Amino acid sequence: MSGLRWGILATGSISRMFAADLRTAGLDLRAVGSRSVEGAIAFARDFDIANAHGSYEALAADPGVDIIYVGTPHPMHLENAELALRGGKHVIVEKPFTLNRSEAETLRDLAAERGLVVTEAMWTRYLPHMVRIREIIASGALGEIRGVFADHTQKLPDDPAHRINALELGGGALLDLGIYPISFAWDILGAPESIKATARFGETGADTEVATVMQHPSGAISTTLSSSRAVGPSTASIVGTKGRIDIDGAFYTATSFRHISSDRTVIETYSSAYDGRGMQFQALAAEQRAAAGDLAGDVLPIDETVAIMGALDDIRAQIGLRYPTETL
C-alpha cells in the first residue's frame, strides 16, 4: 500500500462497486462527495467512510484525501476531474475518460501542469487474466498476430428516459459499451492506422449498435461489435500464425481463457480467482503511479487514453453522432 487516501466523487452504482473493491483490497477510503448531504451520508454509512461531503467541491478541498475516483456520467467527467485536479488530488476517471479528445487533452495537460496522475478507469487492462495474456503474446507463442475480434453486447433498457438512450448524458452503445472492445484492440495491436465504422440508431438518436473494422501498423485487423439492445457472447479472440487465445464472456471482466495452438491443442487454460469484482487492480496501479510520481503510466498511458478518445471522435464523425453538450 502506498498510504494514499481515497475519496469517491458521486454515489451511483459504479461508485458503489468501486468502493466495495477498495474495501476488498484494504485501501484507505476516507471520504465521499455527493450532490446532497443525505446521499453522501447514506453512502458513507454503507462503506464505513469517515467523511461525508454534501458537495463535490467540499470533497475536492478535503485535506484528508489524496486521490479521487470520479464516477459521474460521461458529460460531467471533465468538470468533475478538473475540480479534483485543481484541489491537488490525483484522479481516476470512470470510462469513457471524457466525451471527446479535446476534453481528454484538457485533463491530461492540467494534470501534467500540477504534477498529478490522471488516468482512465479501464479496469480490464489491469485484470490478472490480461496480464497473463500479454505475457503469452510477448513470448511469441502466438506467432504473428493477424486479427483481434471482440464484442460487447447487452440488452439494456430501451426506455427513452434511461441514461443509455439519453444523448444529453452521452448515452449510446459506443461510449458505454464500445469503449471496452476498442480499448482491448489497442491494448493488443496498438493504435490503428485506419478505422471504418457503421452504426444503427434508436428512437432518441442514440446509437444502439456500432461496429468497427480497424487496421493496425503490423497489418493486423481488429473488429468490434457493440449493442445495447441484444445479448451476444461478449467474448474476444486474439488470432496468430502459431495459435490463438479465446477469452470467455464477459471478456472485459474477471474471466477465463484458453491458449490454443494452430493444431487446436489446448496449451493453457486460465481461470480468474480473487476476491471482489476486480476493480481494485486499477486502484492499486493508480496508487503505485501516484506514489512513484509516474504521470505517464505504462499499462494505459494517458496519451493512449487521449488517442482512443480521438478514435471515438472519428467513429462518431463517420456514423453522424454528436452529443448536445459538446462545445467542439
Coordinates of N, CA, C and O in Angstrom, one line a residue, residues 127-261:
L127 N -6.6 -6.4 -15.0 CA -7.1 -7.7 -14.5 C -6.0 -8.8 -14.7 O -5.3 -8.8 -15.7
P128 N -5.9 -9.7 -13.8 CA -4.8 -10.7 -13.9 C -4.8 -11.5 -15.2 O -3.8 -11.9 -15.7
H129 N -6.0 -11.8 -15.7 CA -6.0 -12.6 -17.0 C -5.4 -11.8 -18.1 O -4.8 -12.4 -19.0
M130 N -5.6 -10.5 -18.1 CA -5.0 -9.7 -19.2 C -3.5 -9.6 -19.0 O -2.7 -9.5 -20.0
V131 N -3.0 -9.6 -17.8 CA -1.6 -9.6 -17.5 C -1.0 -10.9 -18.1 O 0.1 -10.8 -18.8
R132 N -1.6 -12.0 -17.9 CA -1.1 -13.3 -18.4 C -1.2 -13.3 -19.9 O -0.3 -13.8 -20.6
I133 N -2.2 -12.8 -20.5 CA -2.4 -12.7 -22.0 C -1.2 -12.0 -22.6 O -0.6 -12.4 -23.6
R134 N -0.9 -10.8 -22.0 CA 0.2 -10.0 -22.6 C 1.5 -10.8 -22.4 O 2.4 -10.6 -23.3
E135 N 1.7 -11.6 -21.4 CA 2.9 -12.4 -21.2 C 3.0 -13.4 -22.4 O 4.1 -13.6 -22.9
I136 N 1.9 -14.1 -22.7 CA 1.9 -15.1 -23.7 C 2.2 -14.4 -25.1 O 3.0 -15.0 -25.8
I137 N 1.6 -13.3 -25.4 CA 1.9 -12.6 -26.6 C 3.4 -12.2 -26.7 O 4.0 -12.4 -27.7
A138 N 3.9 -11.6 -25.6 CA 5.3 -11.2 -25.6 C 6.3 -12.4 -25.8 O 7.4 -12.2 -26.4
S139 N 5.9 -13.5 -25.4 CA 6.8 -14.7 -25.5 C 6.9 -15.2 -27.0 O 7.8 -16.0 -27.3
G140 N 6.0 -14.7 -27.8 CA 6.0 -15.1 -29.2 C 5.2 -16.4 -29.5 O 5.2 -16.9 -30.6
A141 N 4.5 -16.9 -28.5 CA 3.8 -18.2 -28.6 C 2.7 -18.2 -29.6 O 2.3 -19.2 -30.1
L142 N 2.1 -17.0 -29.9 CA 1.0 -16.9 -30.8 C 1.6 -16.6 -32.3 O 0.8 -16.6 -33.2
G143 N 2.9 -16.4 -32.4 CA 3.4 -16.0 -33.7 C 3.0 -14.6 -34.0 O 2.9 -13.7 -33.2
E144 N 2.8 -14.3 -35.3 CA 2.4 -13.0 -35.8 C 0.9 -12.9 -35.5 O 0.1 -13.7 -36.0
I145 N 0.5 -11.8 -34.8 CA -0.9 -11.6 -34.6 C -1.5 -11.1 -35.9 O -1.1 -10.1 -36.4
R146 N -2.5 -11.8 -36.3 CA -3.2 -11.4 -37.6 C -4.6 -10.7 -37.4 O -5.0 -10.0 -38.2
G147 N -5.2 -11.1 -36.2 CA -6.5 -10.5 -36.0 C -6.9 -10.5 -34.5 O -6.5 -11.3 -33.8
V148 N -7.8 -9.5 -34.2 CA -8.4 -9.4 -32.9 C -9.9 -9.2 -33.1 O -10.3 -8.3 -33.9
F149 N -10.7 -10.0 -32.4 CA -12.1 -9.9 -32.5 C -12.8 -9.8 -31.1 O -12.5 -10.6 -30.3
A150 N -13.6 -8.8 -30.9 CA -14.3 -8.6 -29.6 C -15.7 -8.0 -29.8 O -15.9 -7.2 -30.6
D151 N -16.6 -8.5 -28.9 CA -17.9 -7.9 -28.9 C -18.3 -7.6 -27.5 O -17.9 -8.3 -26.5
H152 N -19.1 -6.6 -27.3 CA -19.7 -6.2 -26.0 C -21.1 -5.9 -26.3 O -21.5 -4.8 -26.8
T153 N -22.0 -6.9 -26.0 CA -23.4 -6.8 -26.4 C -24.3 -7.1 -25.2 O -24.1 -8.1 -24.5
Q154 N -25.1 -6.2 -24.8 CA -26.0 -6.3 -23.7 C -27.4 -5.9 -24.1 O -27.6 -5.0 -25.0
K155 N -28.4 -6.4 -23.4 CA -29.8 -5.9 -23.6 C -30.1 -5.0 -22.4 O -30.5 -5.4 -21.3
L156 N -29.9 -3.7 -22.7 CA -30.1 -2.7 -21.7 C -31.5 -2.1 -21.9 O -32.2 -2.3 -23.0
P157 N -32.0 -1.3 -21.0 CA -33.4 -0.7 -21.1 C -33.6 0.1 -22.4 O -32.7 0.9 -22.8
D158 N -34.7 -0.1 -23.1 CA -35.0 0.7 -24.2 C -35.9 1.9 -23.9 O -36.3 2.6 -24.8
D159 N -36.1 2.2 -22.6 CA -36.9 3.3 -22.2 C -36.1 4.6 -22.7 O -35.0 4.8 -22.3
P160 N -36.8 5.5 -23.4 CA -36.2 6.7 -23.9 C -35.6 7.6 -22.8 O -34.6 8.3 -23.1
A161 N -36.1 7.5 -21.6 CA -35.6 8.3 -20.5 C -34.4 7.7 -19.8 O -33.8 8.4 -19.0
H162 N -34.1 6.5 -20.1 CA -32.9 5.8 -19.4 C -31.7 6.5 -19.9 O -31.5 6.8 -21.1
R163 N -30.7 6.5 -19.0 CA -29.4 7.1 -19.4 C -28.7 6.6 -20.6 O -28.2 7.4 -21.4
I164 N -28.9 5.3 -20.9 CA -28.2 4.7 -22.0 C -28.7 5.2 -23.3 O -28.1 5.2 -24.4
N165 N -30.0 5.8 -23.3 CA -30.6 6.3 -24.5 C -30.7 7.8 -24.6 O -31.3 8.4 -25.5
A166 N -30.1 8.5 -23.6 CA -30.1 9.9 -23.5 C -28.9 10.6 -24.1 O -27.8 10.5 -23.5
L167 N -29.0 11.2 -25.2 CA -27.8 11.8 -25.8 C -27.2 12.9 -25.0 O -26.0 13.1 -25.0
E168 N -28.0 13.6 -24.2 CA -27.5 14.7 -23.4 C -26.6 14.1 -22.2 O -25.9 14.9 -21.6
L169 N -26.7 12.8 -22.0 CA -25.8 12.2 -21.0 C -24.7 11.3 -21.6 O -24.1 10.5 -21.0
G170 N -24.6 11.5 -22.9 CA -23.5 10.8 -23.6 C -24.0 9.3 -23.9 O -23.1 8.4 -24.0
G171 N -25.3 9.1 -23.8 CA -25.8 7.7 -23.9 C -25.5 7.1 -25.3 O -25.3 7.8 -26.3
G172 N -25.6 5.8 -25.4 CA -25.4 5.1 -26.6 C -24.4 3.9 -26.4 O -23.7 3.9 -25.4
A173 N -24.4 3.1 -27.4 CA -23.6 1.9 -27.3 C -22.1 2.2 -27.4 O -21.3 1.5 -26.7
L174 N -21.7 3.2 -28.1 CA -20.3 3.5 -28.4 C -19.5 3.8 -27.1 O -18.5 3.1 -26.7
L175 N -19.9 4.8 -26.4 CA -19.2 5.2 -25.2 C -19.4 4.3 -24.0 O -18.4 4.1 -23.2
D176 N -20.6 3.7 -23.9 CA -20.8 2.9 -22.7 C -20.2 1.5 -22.9 O -19.7 0.9 -22.0
L177 N -20.4 0.9 -24.1 CA -20.0 -0.5 -24.4 C -18.8 -0.6 -25.3 O -17.9 -1.4 -25.1
G178 N -18.8 0.2 -26.4 CA -17.8 0.0 -27.4 C -16.4 0.4 -26.9 O -15.4 -0.1 -27.5
I179 N -16.3 1.2 -25.9 CA -15.0 1.6 -25.3 C -14.2 0.4 -24.9 O -13.0 0.3 -25.0
Y180 N -14.9 -0.7 -24.4 CA -14.2 -1.9 -24.0 C -13.5 -2.6 -25.1 O -12.3 -2.8 -25.1
P181 N -14.2 -3.1 -26.2 CA -13.5 -3.8 -27.2 C -12.6 -2.9 -28.0 O -11.5 -3.4 -28.5
I182 N -12.9 -1.7 -28.2 CA -11.9 -0.8 -28.9 C -10.6 -0.6 -28.1 O -9.5 -0.7 -28.7
S183 N -10.7 -0.4 -26.8 CA -9.5 -0.3 -26.0 C -8.8 -1.6 -25.9 O -7.5 -1.6 -25.9
F184 N -9.5 -2.7 -25.9 CA -8.9 -4.0 -26.0 C -8.0 -4.2 -27.2 O -6.9 -4.7 -27.2
A185 N -8.6 -3.8 -28.4 CA -7.9 -3.9 -29.6 C -6.6 -3.1 -29.6 O -5.5 -3.5 -30.1
W186 N -6.7 -1.9 -29.0 CA -5.5 -1.0 -28.9 C -4.4 -1.7 -28.0 O -3.2 -1.6 -28.2
D187 N -4.9 -2.3 -26.9 CA -4.0 -3.0 -26.0 C -3.2 -4.0 -26.7 O -2.0 -4.2 -26.4
I188 N -3.8 -4.8 -27.5 CA -3.1 -5.9 -28.2 C -2.3 -5.5 -29.4 O -1.2 -6.0 -29.6
L189 N -2.9 -4.6 -30.2 CA -2.3 -4.3 -31.5 C -1.8 -2.9 -31.6 O -1.1 -2.5 -32.7
G190 N -2.0 -2.0 -30.7 CA -1.6 -0.6 -30.8 C -2.6 0.2 -31.5 O -3.6 -0.3 -32.0
A191 N -2.3 1.5 -31.7 CA -3.2 2.4 -32.4 C -3.4 2.0 -33.8 O -2.5 1.6 -34.5
P192 N -4.7 2.1 -34.3 CA -4.9 1.7 -35.7 C -4.5 2.8 -36.6 O -4.4 4.0 -36.3
E193 N -4.2 2.4 -37.9 CA -3.8 3.3 -38.9 C -5.1 3.7 -39.7 O -5.1 4.8 -40.3
S194 N -6.1 2.9 -39.7 CA -7.4 3.3 -40.3 C -8.5 2.7 -39.5 O -8.4 1.6 -38.9
I195 N -9.7 3.4 -39.6 CA -10.9 2.9 -38.9 C -12.1 3.1 -39.8 O -12.2 4.1 -40.4
K196 N -12.9 2.0 -39.9 CA -14.1 2.1 -40.6 C -15.2 1.7 -39.6 O -15.1 0.8 -38.9
A197 N -16.3 2.5 -39.6 CA -17.4 2.3 -38.7 C -18.7 2.4 -39.3 O -19.0 3.1 -40.3
T198 N -19.7 1.6 -38.7 CA -21.1 1.7 -39.1 C -21.9 1.6 -37.9 O -21.4 1.1 -36.8
A199 N -23.2 2.0 -37.9 CA -24.0 2.1 -36.7 C -25.5 2.0 -37.0 O -25.9 2.2 -38.2
R200 N -26.2 1.7 -36.0 CA -27.7 1.7 -36.0 C -28.1 2.6 -34.9 O -27.5 2.6 -33.8
F201 N -29.2 3.3 -35.0 CA -29.7 4.3 -34.0 C -31.1 3.9 -33.5 O -31.9 3.3 -34.2
G202 N -31.3 4.4 -32.3 CA -32.6 4.2 -31.7 C -33.5 5.4 -31.8 O -33.2 6.4 -32.5
E203 N -34.6 5.3 -31.1 CA -35.7 6.4 -31.2 C -35.2 7.7 -30.7 O -35.7 8.8 -31.2
T204 N -34.3 7.8 -29.8 CA -33.8 9.1 -29.3 C -32.6 9.6 -30.0 O -32.2 10.7 -29.7
G205 N -32.1 8.9 -31.0 CA -31.0 9.3 -31.8 C -29.7 8.8 -31.2 O -28.6 9.0 -31.8
A206 N -29.8 8.1 -30.1 CA -28.6 7.4 -29.5 C -28.3 6.1 -30.3 O -29.2 5.5 -30.8
D207 N -27.0 5.8 -30.4 CA -26.6 4.6 -31.2 C -26.9 3.4 -30.4 O -26.6 3.3 -29.2
T208 N -27.5 2.4 -31.0 CA -27.8 1.2 -30.3 C -26.9 0.0 -30.7 O -26.7 -0.9 -30.0
E209 N -26.3 0.1 -31.9 CA -25.3 -0.8 -32.4 C -24.2 0.0 -33.1 O -24.5 0.9 -33.9
V210 N -22.9 -0.4 -32.8 CA -21.8 0.1 -33.5 C -20.8 -1.0 -33.8 O -20.5 -1.8 -32.9
A211 N -20.3 -1.0 -35.1 CA -19.3 -2.0 -35.5 C -18.1 -1.2 -36.0 O -18.3 -0.2 -36.7
T212 N -16.9 -1.7 -35.8 CA -15.7 -1.1 -36.3 C -14.8 -2.2 -37.0 O -14.8 -3.3 -36.5
V213 N -14.1 -1.8 -38.0 CA -13.0 -2.5 -38.6 C -11.8 -1.6 -38.5 O -11.8 -0.5 -39.1
M214 N -10.7 -2.1 -37.9 CA -9.5 -1.2 -37.8 C -8.3 -2.0 -38.3 O -8.2 -3.2 -38.0
Q215 N -7.5 -1.3 -39.0 CA -6.2 -1.9 -39.5 C -5.1 -1.3 -38.7 O -5.0 0.0 -38.6
H216 N -4.2 -2.1 -38.2 CA -3.1 -1.6 -37.3 C -1.8 -1.7 -38.0 O -1.6 -2.3 -39.1
P217 N -0.7 -1.0 -37.5 CA 0.5 -0.9 -38.2 C 1.2 -2.2 -38.7 O 1.8 -2.2 -39.7
S218 N 1.0 -3.2 -37.9 CA 1.5 -4.5 -38.3 C 0.8 -5.1 -39.5 O 1.3 -6.1 -40.1
G219 N -0.3 -4.6 -39.9 CA -1.2 -5.1 -40.9 C -2.3 -5.9 -40.3 O -3.3 -6.3 -41.0
A220 N -2.3 -6.2 -39.0 CA -3.4 -7.0 -38.4 C -4.7 -6.2 -38.4 O -4.7 -4.9 -38.4
I221 N -5.8 -6.9 -38.4 CA -7.1 -6.3 -38.5 C -7.8 -6.6 -37.2 O -7.8 -7.8 -36.7
S222 N -8.5 -5.6 -36.6 CA -9.4 -5.9 -35.5 C -10.8 -5.5 -35.8 O -11.0 -4.6 -36.6
T223 N -11.8 -6.3 -35.3 CA -13.2 -6.0 -35.5 C -13.9 -5.9 -34.1 O -13.5 -6.7 -33.2
T224 N -14.8 -5.0 -34.0 CA -15.6 -4.9 -32.7 C -17.0 -4.7 -33.1 O -17.4 -4.1 -34.1
L225 N -17.9 -5.2 -32.2 CA -19.3 -5.0 -32.3 C -19.8 -4.7 -30.9 O -19.5 -5.4 -29.9
S226 N -20.6 -3.7 -30.8 CA -21.3 -3.3 -29.5 C -22.8 -3.1 -29.7 O -23.2 -2.5 -30.8
S227 N -23.6 -3.5 -28.8 CA -25.0 -3.4 -28.9 C -25.6 -3.2 -27.5 O -25.2 -3.8 -26.5
S228 N -26.6 -2.2 -27.4 CA -27.3 -2.0 -26.1 C -28.7 -2.7 -26.2 O -29.5 -2.5 -25.3
R229 N -29.0 -3.4 -27.3 CA -30.4 -3.9 -27.5 C -30.4 -5.4 -27.6 O -31.5 -6.0 -27.8
A230 N -29.3 -6.1 -27.6 CA -29.2 -7.5 -27.8 C -28.0 -8.2 -27.1 O -27.0 -7.6 -27.1
V231 N -28.2 -9.4 -26.6 CA -27.2 -10.1 -25.9 C -26.4 -11.0 -26.8 O -27.0 -11.9 -27.4
G232 N -25.1 -10.8 -26.9 CA -24.3 -11.7 -27.6 C -23.3 -12.3 -26.6 O -23.5 -12.2 -25.4
P233 N -22.3 -13.0 -27.1 CA -21.4 -13.7 -26.2 C -20.5 -12.8 -25.4 O -20.0 -13.2 -24.3
S234 N -20.2 -11.6 -25.9 CA -19.2 -10.7 -25.2 C -17.9 -11.4 -25.0 O -17.3 -11.3 -23.9
T235 N -17.4 -12.1 -26.0 CA -16.2 -12.8 -25.9 C -15.1 -12.0 -26.8 O -15.5 -11.1 -27.5
A236 N -13.9 -12.5 -26.7 CA -12.8 -11.9 -27.6 C -11.8 -13.0 -28.0 O -11.6 -14.0 -27.2
S237 N -11.2 -12.8 -29.1 CA -10.2 -13.7 -29.6 C -9.0 -13.0 -30.1 O -9.2 -11.9 -30.8
I238 N -7.8 -13.5 -29.9 CA -6.6 -13.0 -30.5 C -6.0 -14.1 -31.3 O -5.7 -15.2 -30.8
V239 N -5.9 -13.9 -32.6 CA -5.5 -14.9 -33.6 C -4.2 -14.7 -34.2 O -3.9 -13.6 -34.8
G240 N -3.2 -15.6 -34.0 CA -1.9 -15.5 -34.5 C -1.6 -16.7 -35.4 O -2.3 -17.7 -35.5
T241 N -0.4 -16.6 -36.1 CA 0.0 -17.7 -37.0 C 0.4 -19.0 -36.3 O 0.4 -20.0 -36.9
K242 N 0.7 -18.9 -35.0 CA 1.1 -20.1 -34.2 C -0.1 -20.6 -33.3 O 0.1 -21.7 -32.7
G243 N -1.1 -19.8 -33.1 CA -2.1 -20.2 -32.2 C -3.0 -19.0 -31.9 O -2.9 -17.9 -32.5
R244 N -3.9 -19.2 -31.0 CA -4.9 -18.1 -30.7 C -5.2 -18.2 -29.2 O -4.9 -19.2 -28.5
I245 N -5.8 -17.1 -28.7 CA -6.3 -17.0 -27.3 C -7.8 -16.7 -27.4 O -8.2 -15.7 -28.1
D246 N -8.7 -17.6 -26.8 CA -10.1 -17.3 -26.8 C -10.5 -16.9 -25.4 O -10.3 -17.7 -24.4
I247 N -11.0 -15.7 -25.2 CA -11.4 -15.2 -23.9 C -12.9 -15.4 -23.7 O -13.6 -14.9 -24.6
D248 N -13.3 -16.0 -22.6 CA -14.7 -16.2 -22.4 C -15.4 -14.9 -22.0 O -14.8 -13.9 -21.6
G249 N -16.7 -14.9 -22.1 CA -17.5 -13.8 -21.8 C -17.7 -13.7 -20.3 O -17.7 -14.7 -19.6
A250 N -17.8 -12.5 -19.8 CA -17.6 -11.3 -20.5 C -16.1 -11.0 -20.5 O -15.5 -11.0 -19.4
F251 N -15.5 -10.8 -21.6 CA -14.0 -10.8 -21.8 C -13.4 -9.7 -21.0 O -12.2 -9.8 -20.6
Y252 N -14.1 -8.6 -20.7 CA -13.6 -7.4 -20.0 C -13.7 -7.5 -18.5 O -13.2 -6.6 -17.8
T253 N -14.2 -8.6 -18.0 CA -14.4 -8.9 -16.5 C -13.4 -9.9 -16.1 O -12.6 -10.5 -16.9
A254 N -13.4 -10.3 -14.8 CA -12.6 -11.4 -14.3 C -13.2 -12.7 -14.9 O -14.2 -13.2 -14.6
T255 N -12.4 -13.3 -15.8 CA -12.9 -14.4 -16.6 C -11.8 -15.4 -16.9 O -10.8 -15.4 -16.3
S256 N -12.1 -16.3 -17.8 CA -11.1 -17.4 -18.2 C -10.8 -17.3 -19.6 O -11.5 -16.6 -20.4
F257 N -9.7 -17.9 -20.0 CA -9.3 -18.0 -21.4 C -8.6 -19.3 -21.7 O -8.1 -20.0 -20.8
R258 N -8.5 -19.6 -23.0 CA -7.7 -20.8 -23.4 C -6.7 -20.3 -24.5 O -7.0 -19.6 -25.4
H259 N -5.5 -20.8 -24.3 CA -4.4 -20.6 -25.3 C -4.4 -21.9 -26.1 O -4.1 -23.0 -25.6
I260 N -4.7 -21.8 -27.4 CA -4.9 -22.9 -28.3 C -3.8 -22.8 -29.4 O -3.7 -21.8 -30.1
S261 N -3.2 -23.9 -29.7 CA -2.2 -23.9 -30.8 C -2.9 -24.0 -32.1 O -4.1 -24.3 -32.2

